[in-house]
CSV table of N, CA and C in Angstrom, one decimal:
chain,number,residue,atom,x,y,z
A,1323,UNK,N,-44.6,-7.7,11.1
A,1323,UNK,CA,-43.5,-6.7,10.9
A,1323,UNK,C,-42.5,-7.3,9.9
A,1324,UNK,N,-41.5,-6.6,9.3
A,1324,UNK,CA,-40.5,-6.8,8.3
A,1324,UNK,C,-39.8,-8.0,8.1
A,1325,UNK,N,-39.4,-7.6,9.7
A,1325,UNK,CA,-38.6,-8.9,10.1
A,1325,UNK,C,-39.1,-10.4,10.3
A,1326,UNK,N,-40.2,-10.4,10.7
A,1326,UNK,CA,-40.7,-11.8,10.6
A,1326,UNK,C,-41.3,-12.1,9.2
A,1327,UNK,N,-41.4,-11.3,8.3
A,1327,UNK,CA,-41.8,-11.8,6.8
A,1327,UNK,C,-40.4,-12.4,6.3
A,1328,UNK,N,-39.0,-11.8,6.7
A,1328,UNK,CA,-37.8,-12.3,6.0
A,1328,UNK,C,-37.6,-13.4,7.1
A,1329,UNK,N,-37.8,-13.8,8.5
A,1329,UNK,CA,-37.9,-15.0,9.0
A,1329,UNK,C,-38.5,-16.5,8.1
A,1330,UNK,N,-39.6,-15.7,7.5
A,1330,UNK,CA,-40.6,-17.2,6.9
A,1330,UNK,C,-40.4,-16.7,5.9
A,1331,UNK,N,-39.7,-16.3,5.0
A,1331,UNK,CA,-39.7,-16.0,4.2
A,1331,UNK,C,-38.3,-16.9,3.3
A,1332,UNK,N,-37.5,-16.5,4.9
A,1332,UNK,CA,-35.7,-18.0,4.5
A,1332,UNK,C,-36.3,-19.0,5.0
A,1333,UNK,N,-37.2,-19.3,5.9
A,1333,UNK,CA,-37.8,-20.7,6.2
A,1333,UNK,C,-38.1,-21.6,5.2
A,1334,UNK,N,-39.3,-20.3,4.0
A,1334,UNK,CA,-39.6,-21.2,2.8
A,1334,UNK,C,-38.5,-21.0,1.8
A,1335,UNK,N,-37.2,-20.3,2.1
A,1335,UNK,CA,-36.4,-20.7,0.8
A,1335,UNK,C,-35.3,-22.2,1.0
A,1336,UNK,N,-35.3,-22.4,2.2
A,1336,UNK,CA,-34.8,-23.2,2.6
A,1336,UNK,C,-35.2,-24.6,2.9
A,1337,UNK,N,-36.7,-24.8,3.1
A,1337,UNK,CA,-37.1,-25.9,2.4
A,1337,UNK,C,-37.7,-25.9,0.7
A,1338,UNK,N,-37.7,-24.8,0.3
A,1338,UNK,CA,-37.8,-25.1,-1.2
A,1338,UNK,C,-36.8,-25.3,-1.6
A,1339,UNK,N,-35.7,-25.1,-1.5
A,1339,UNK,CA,-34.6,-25.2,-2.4
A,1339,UNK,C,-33.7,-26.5,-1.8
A,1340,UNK,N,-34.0,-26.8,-0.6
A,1340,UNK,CA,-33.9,-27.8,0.4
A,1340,UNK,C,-34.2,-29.2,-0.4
A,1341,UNK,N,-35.4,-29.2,-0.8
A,1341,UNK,CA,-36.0,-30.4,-1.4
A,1341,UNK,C,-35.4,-30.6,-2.8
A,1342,UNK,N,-35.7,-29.1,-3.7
A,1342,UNK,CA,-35.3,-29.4,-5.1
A,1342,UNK,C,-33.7,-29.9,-5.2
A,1343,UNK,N,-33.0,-29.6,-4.3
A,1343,UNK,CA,-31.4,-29.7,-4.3
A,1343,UNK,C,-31.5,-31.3,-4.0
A,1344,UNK,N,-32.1,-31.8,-3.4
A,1344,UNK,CA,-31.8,-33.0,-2.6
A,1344,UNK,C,-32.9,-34.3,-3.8
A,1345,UNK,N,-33.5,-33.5,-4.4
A,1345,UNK,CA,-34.4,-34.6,-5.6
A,1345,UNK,C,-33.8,-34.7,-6.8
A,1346,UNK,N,-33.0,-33.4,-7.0
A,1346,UNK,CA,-32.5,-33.0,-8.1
A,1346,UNK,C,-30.8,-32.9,-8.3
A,1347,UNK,N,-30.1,-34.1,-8.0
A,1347,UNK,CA,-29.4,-34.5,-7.2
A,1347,UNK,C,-27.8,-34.5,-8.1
A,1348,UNK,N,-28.1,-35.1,-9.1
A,1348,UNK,CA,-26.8,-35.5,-9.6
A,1348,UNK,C,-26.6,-34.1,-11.0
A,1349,UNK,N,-25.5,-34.7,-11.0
A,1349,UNK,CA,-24.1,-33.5,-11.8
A,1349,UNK,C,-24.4,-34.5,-13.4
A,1350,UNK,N,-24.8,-34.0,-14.4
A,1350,UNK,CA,-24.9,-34.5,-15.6
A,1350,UNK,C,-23.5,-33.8,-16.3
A,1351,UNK,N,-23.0,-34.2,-17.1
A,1351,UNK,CA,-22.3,-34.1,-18.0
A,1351,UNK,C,-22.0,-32.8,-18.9
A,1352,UNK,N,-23.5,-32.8,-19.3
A,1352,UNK,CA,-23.7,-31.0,-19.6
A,1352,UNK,C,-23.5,-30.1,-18.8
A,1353,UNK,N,-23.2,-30.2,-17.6
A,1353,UNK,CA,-23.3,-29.0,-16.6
A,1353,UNK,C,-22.1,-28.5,-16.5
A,1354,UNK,N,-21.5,-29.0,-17.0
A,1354,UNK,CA,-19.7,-28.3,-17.5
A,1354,UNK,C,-19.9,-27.8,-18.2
A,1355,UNK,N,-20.1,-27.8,-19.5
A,1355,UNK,CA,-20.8,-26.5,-20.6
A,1355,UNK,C,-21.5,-26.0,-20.2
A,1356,UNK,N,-22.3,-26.1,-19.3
A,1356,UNK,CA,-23.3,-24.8,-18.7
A,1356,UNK,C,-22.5,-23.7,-18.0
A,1357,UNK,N,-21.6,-24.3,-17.2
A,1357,UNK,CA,-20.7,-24.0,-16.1
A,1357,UNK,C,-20.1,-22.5,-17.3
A,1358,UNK,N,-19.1,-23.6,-18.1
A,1358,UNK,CA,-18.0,-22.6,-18.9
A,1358,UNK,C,-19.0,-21.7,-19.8
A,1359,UNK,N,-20.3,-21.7,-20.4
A,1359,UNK,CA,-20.9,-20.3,-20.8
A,1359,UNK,C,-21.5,-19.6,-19.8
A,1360,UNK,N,-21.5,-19.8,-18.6
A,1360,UNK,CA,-22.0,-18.8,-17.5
A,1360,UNK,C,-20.7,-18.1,-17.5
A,1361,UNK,N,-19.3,-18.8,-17.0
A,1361,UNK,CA,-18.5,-17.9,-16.8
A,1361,UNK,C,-17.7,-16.9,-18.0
A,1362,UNK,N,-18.1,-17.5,-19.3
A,1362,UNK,CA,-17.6,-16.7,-20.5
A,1362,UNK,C,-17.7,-15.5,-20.3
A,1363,UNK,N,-16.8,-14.4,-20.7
A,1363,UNK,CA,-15.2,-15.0,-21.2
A,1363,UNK,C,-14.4,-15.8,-20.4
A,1364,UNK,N,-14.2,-15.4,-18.9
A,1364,UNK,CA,-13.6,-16.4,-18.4
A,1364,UNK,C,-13.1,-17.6,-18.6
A,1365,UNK,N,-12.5,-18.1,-18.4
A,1365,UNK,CA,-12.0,-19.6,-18.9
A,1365,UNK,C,-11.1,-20.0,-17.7
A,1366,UNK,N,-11.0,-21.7,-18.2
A,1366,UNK,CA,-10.6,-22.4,-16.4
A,1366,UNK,C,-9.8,-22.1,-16.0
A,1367,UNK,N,-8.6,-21.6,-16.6
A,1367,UNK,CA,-7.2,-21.7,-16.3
A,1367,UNK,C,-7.4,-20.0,-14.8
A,1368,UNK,N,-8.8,-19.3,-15.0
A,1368,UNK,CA,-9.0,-18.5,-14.5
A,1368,UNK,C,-9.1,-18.6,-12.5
A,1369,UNK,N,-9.2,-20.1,-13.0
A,1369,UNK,CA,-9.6,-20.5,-10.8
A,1369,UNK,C,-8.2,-21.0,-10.8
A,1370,UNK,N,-7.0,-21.0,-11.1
A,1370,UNK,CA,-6.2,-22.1,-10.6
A,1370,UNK,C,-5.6,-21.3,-9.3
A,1371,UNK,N,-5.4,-21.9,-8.1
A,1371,UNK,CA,-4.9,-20.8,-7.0
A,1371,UNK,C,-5.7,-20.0,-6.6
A,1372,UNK,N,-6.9,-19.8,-6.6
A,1372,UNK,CA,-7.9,-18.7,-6.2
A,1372,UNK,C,-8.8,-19.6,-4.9
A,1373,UNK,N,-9.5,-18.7,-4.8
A,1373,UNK,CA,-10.2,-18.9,-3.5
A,1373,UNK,C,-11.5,-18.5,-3.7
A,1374,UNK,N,-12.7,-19.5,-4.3
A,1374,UNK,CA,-13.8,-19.0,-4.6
A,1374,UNK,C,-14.9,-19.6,-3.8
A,1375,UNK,N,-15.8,-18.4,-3.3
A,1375,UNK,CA,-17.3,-18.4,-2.7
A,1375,UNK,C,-18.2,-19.0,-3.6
A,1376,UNK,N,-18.9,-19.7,-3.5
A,1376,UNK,CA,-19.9,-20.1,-4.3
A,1376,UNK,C,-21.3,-20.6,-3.1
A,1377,UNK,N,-21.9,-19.2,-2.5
A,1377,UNK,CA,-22.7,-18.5,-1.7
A,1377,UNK,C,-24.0,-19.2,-2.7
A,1378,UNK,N,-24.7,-20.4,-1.8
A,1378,UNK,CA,-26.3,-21.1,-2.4
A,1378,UNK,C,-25.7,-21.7,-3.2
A,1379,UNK,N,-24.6,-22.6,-3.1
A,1379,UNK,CA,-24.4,-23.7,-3.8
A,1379,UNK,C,-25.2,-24.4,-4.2
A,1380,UNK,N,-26.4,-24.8,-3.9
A,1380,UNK,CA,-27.2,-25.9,-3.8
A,1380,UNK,C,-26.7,-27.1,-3.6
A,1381,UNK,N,-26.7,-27.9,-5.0
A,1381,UNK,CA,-26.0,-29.6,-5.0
A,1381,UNK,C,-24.4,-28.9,-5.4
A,1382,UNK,N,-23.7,-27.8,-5.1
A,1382,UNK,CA,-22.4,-27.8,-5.2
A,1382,UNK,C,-21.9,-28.0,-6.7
A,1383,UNK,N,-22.5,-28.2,-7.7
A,1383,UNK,CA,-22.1,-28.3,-8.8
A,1383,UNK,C,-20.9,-27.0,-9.8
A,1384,UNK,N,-21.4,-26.0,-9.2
A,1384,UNK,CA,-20.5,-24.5,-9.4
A,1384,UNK,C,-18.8,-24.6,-8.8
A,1385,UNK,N,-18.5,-25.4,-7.0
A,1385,UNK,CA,-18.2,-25.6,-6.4
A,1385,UNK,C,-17.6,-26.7,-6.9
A,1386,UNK,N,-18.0,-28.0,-7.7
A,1386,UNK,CA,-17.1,-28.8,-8.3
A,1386,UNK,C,-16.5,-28.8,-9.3
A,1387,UNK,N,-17.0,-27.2,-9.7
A,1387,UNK,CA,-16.3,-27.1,-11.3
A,1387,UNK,C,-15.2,-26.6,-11.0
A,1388,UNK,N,-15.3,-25.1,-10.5
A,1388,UNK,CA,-13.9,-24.3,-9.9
A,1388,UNK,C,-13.2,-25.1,-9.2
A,1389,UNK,N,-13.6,-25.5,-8.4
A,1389,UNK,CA,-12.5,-26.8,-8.0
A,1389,UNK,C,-11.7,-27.5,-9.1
A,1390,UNK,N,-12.3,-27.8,-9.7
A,1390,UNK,CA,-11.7,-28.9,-10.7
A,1390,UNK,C,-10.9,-28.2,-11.8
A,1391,UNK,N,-11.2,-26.9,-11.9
A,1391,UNK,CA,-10.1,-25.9,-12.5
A,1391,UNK,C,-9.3,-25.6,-11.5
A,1392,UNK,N,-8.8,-25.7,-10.5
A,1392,UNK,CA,-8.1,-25.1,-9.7
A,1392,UNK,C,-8.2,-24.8,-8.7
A,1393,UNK,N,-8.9,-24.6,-8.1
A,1393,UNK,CA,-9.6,-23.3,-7.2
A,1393,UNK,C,-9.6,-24.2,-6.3
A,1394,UNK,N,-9.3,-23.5,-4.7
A,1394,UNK,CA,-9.9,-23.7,-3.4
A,1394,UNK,C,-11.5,-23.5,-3.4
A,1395,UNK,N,-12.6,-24.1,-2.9
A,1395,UNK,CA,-13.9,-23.4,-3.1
A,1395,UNK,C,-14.2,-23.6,-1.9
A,1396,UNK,N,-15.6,-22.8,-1.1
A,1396,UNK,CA,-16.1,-23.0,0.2
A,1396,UNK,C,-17.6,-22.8,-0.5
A,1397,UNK,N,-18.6,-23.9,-0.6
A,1397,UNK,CA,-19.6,-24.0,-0.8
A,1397,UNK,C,-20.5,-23.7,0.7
A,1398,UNK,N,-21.5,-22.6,0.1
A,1398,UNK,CA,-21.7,-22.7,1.3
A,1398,UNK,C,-23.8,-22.7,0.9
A,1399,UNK,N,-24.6,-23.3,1.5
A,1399,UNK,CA,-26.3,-22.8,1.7
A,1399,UNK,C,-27.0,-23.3,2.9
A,1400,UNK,N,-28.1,-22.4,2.8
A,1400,UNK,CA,-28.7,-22.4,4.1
A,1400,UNK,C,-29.5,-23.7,4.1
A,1401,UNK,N,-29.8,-24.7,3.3
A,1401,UNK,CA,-30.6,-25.8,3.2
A,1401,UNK,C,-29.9,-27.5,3.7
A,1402,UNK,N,-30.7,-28.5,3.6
A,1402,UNK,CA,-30.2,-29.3,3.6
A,1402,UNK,C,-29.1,-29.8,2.3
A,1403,UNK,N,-29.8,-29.1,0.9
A,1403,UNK,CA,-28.6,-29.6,-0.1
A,1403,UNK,C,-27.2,-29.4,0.1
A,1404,UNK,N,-26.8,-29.0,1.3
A,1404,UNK,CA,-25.6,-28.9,1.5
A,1404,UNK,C,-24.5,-30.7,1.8
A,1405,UNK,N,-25.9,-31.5,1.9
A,1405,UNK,CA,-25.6,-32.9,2.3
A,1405,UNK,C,-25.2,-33.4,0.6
A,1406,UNK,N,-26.1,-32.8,-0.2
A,1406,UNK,CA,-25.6,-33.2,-1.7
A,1406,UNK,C,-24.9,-33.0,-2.0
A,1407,UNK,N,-24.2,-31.3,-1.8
A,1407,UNK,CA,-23.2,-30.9,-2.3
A,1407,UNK,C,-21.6,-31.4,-1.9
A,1408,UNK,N,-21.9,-32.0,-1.0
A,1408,UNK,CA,-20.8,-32.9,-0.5
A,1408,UNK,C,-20.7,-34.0,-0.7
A,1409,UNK,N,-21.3,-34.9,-1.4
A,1409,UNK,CA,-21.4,-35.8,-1.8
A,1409,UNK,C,-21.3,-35.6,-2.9
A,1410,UNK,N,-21.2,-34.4,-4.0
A,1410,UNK,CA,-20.8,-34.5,-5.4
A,1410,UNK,C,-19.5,-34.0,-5.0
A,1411,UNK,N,-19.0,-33.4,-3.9
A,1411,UNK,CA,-17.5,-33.2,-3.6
A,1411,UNK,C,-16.6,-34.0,-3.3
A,1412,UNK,N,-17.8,-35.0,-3.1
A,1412,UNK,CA,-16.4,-36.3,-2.8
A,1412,UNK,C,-15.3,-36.1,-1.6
A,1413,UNK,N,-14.3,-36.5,-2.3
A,1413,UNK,CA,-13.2,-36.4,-1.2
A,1413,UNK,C,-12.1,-35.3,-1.5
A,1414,UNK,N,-12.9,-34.3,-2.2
A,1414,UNK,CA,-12.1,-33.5,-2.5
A,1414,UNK,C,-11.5,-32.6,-1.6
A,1415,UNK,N,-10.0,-32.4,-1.0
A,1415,UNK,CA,-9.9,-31.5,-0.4
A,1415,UNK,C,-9.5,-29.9,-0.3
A,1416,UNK,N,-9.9,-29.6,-1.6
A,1416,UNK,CA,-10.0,-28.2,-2.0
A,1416,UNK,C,-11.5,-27.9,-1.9
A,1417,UNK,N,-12.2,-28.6,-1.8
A,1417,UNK,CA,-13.8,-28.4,-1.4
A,1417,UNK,C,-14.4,-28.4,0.0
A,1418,UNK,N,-14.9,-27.3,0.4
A,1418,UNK,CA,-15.2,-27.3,1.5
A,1418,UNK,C,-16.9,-26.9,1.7
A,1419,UNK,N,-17.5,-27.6,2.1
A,1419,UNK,CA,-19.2,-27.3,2.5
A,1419,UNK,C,-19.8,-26.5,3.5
A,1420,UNK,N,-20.6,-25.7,3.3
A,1420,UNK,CA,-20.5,-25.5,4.8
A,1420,UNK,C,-22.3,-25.1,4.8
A,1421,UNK,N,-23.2,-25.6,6.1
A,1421,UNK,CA,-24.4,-25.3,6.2
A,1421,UNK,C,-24.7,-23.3,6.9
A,1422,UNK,N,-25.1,-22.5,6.2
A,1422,UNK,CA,-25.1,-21.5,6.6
A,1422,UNK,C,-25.3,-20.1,6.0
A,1423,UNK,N,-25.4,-19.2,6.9
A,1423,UNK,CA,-26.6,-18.6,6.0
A,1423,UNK,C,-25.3,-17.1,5.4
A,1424,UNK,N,-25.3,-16.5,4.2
A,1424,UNK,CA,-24.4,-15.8,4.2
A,1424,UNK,C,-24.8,-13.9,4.1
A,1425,UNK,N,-25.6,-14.2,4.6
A,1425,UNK,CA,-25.7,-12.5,5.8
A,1425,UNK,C,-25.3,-12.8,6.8
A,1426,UNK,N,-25.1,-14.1,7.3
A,1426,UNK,CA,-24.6,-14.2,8.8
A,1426,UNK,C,-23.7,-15.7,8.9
A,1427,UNK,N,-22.5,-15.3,8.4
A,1427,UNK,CA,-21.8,-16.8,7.9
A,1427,UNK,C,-21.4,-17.9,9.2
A,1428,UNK,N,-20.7,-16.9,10.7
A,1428,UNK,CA,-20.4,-17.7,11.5
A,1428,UNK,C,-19.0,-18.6,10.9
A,1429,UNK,N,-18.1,-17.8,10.6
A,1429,UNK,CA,-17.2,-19.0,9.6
A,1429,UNK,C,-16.3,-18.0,10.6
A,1430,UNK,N,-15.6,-19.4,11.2
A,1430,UNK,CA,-14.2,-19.4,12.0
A,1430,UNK,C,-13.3,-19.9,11.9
């Protein structure tokens, strides 16, 4: 039935993306220029005081940028990279992690 294909279907997105996030680990230098031509036009001064989703964070890299412009962020994925993503978060406390799925967030 439907529903058990989208059961195993986030099973395998969640150890695929699970593993690549957790192998593939670290924040390079370029990924800030990747960051600012994804959001173009946009520009940083655009997160300062905002409150951004960044829904399949993976290693949180999205999540460390807006942050770092300003932004409150709530990183959130259904995998284990969520352990990464906190770990490129550091001790930041405008960054928040969370393991979870966002059709069904459970955020209280």
């Amino acid at each position: 039935n439907e529903h058990k294909k989208l059961v195993q279907l986030k099973k395998k997105t969640i150890n695929g993306f699970g593993y690549e996030w957790t192998n593939f680990s670290k924040l390079y230098k370029e990924y800030e220029q990747q960051f600012l031509d994804w959001i173009h036009p946009i520009t940083p001064d655009f997160f300062k005081n905002k409150l951004v989703l960044d829904a399949g964070c993976g290693t949180g890299r999205h999540s460390y940028y807006a942050t770092r412009f300003g932004a409150e962020t709530v990183g959130m994925d259904l995998s284990i990279a969520v352990d990464v993503a906190q770990k490129n978060a550091g001790n930041n406390l405008r960054t928040h992690i969370i393991q979870a799925d966002i059709f069904h967030p459970q955020l209280n």
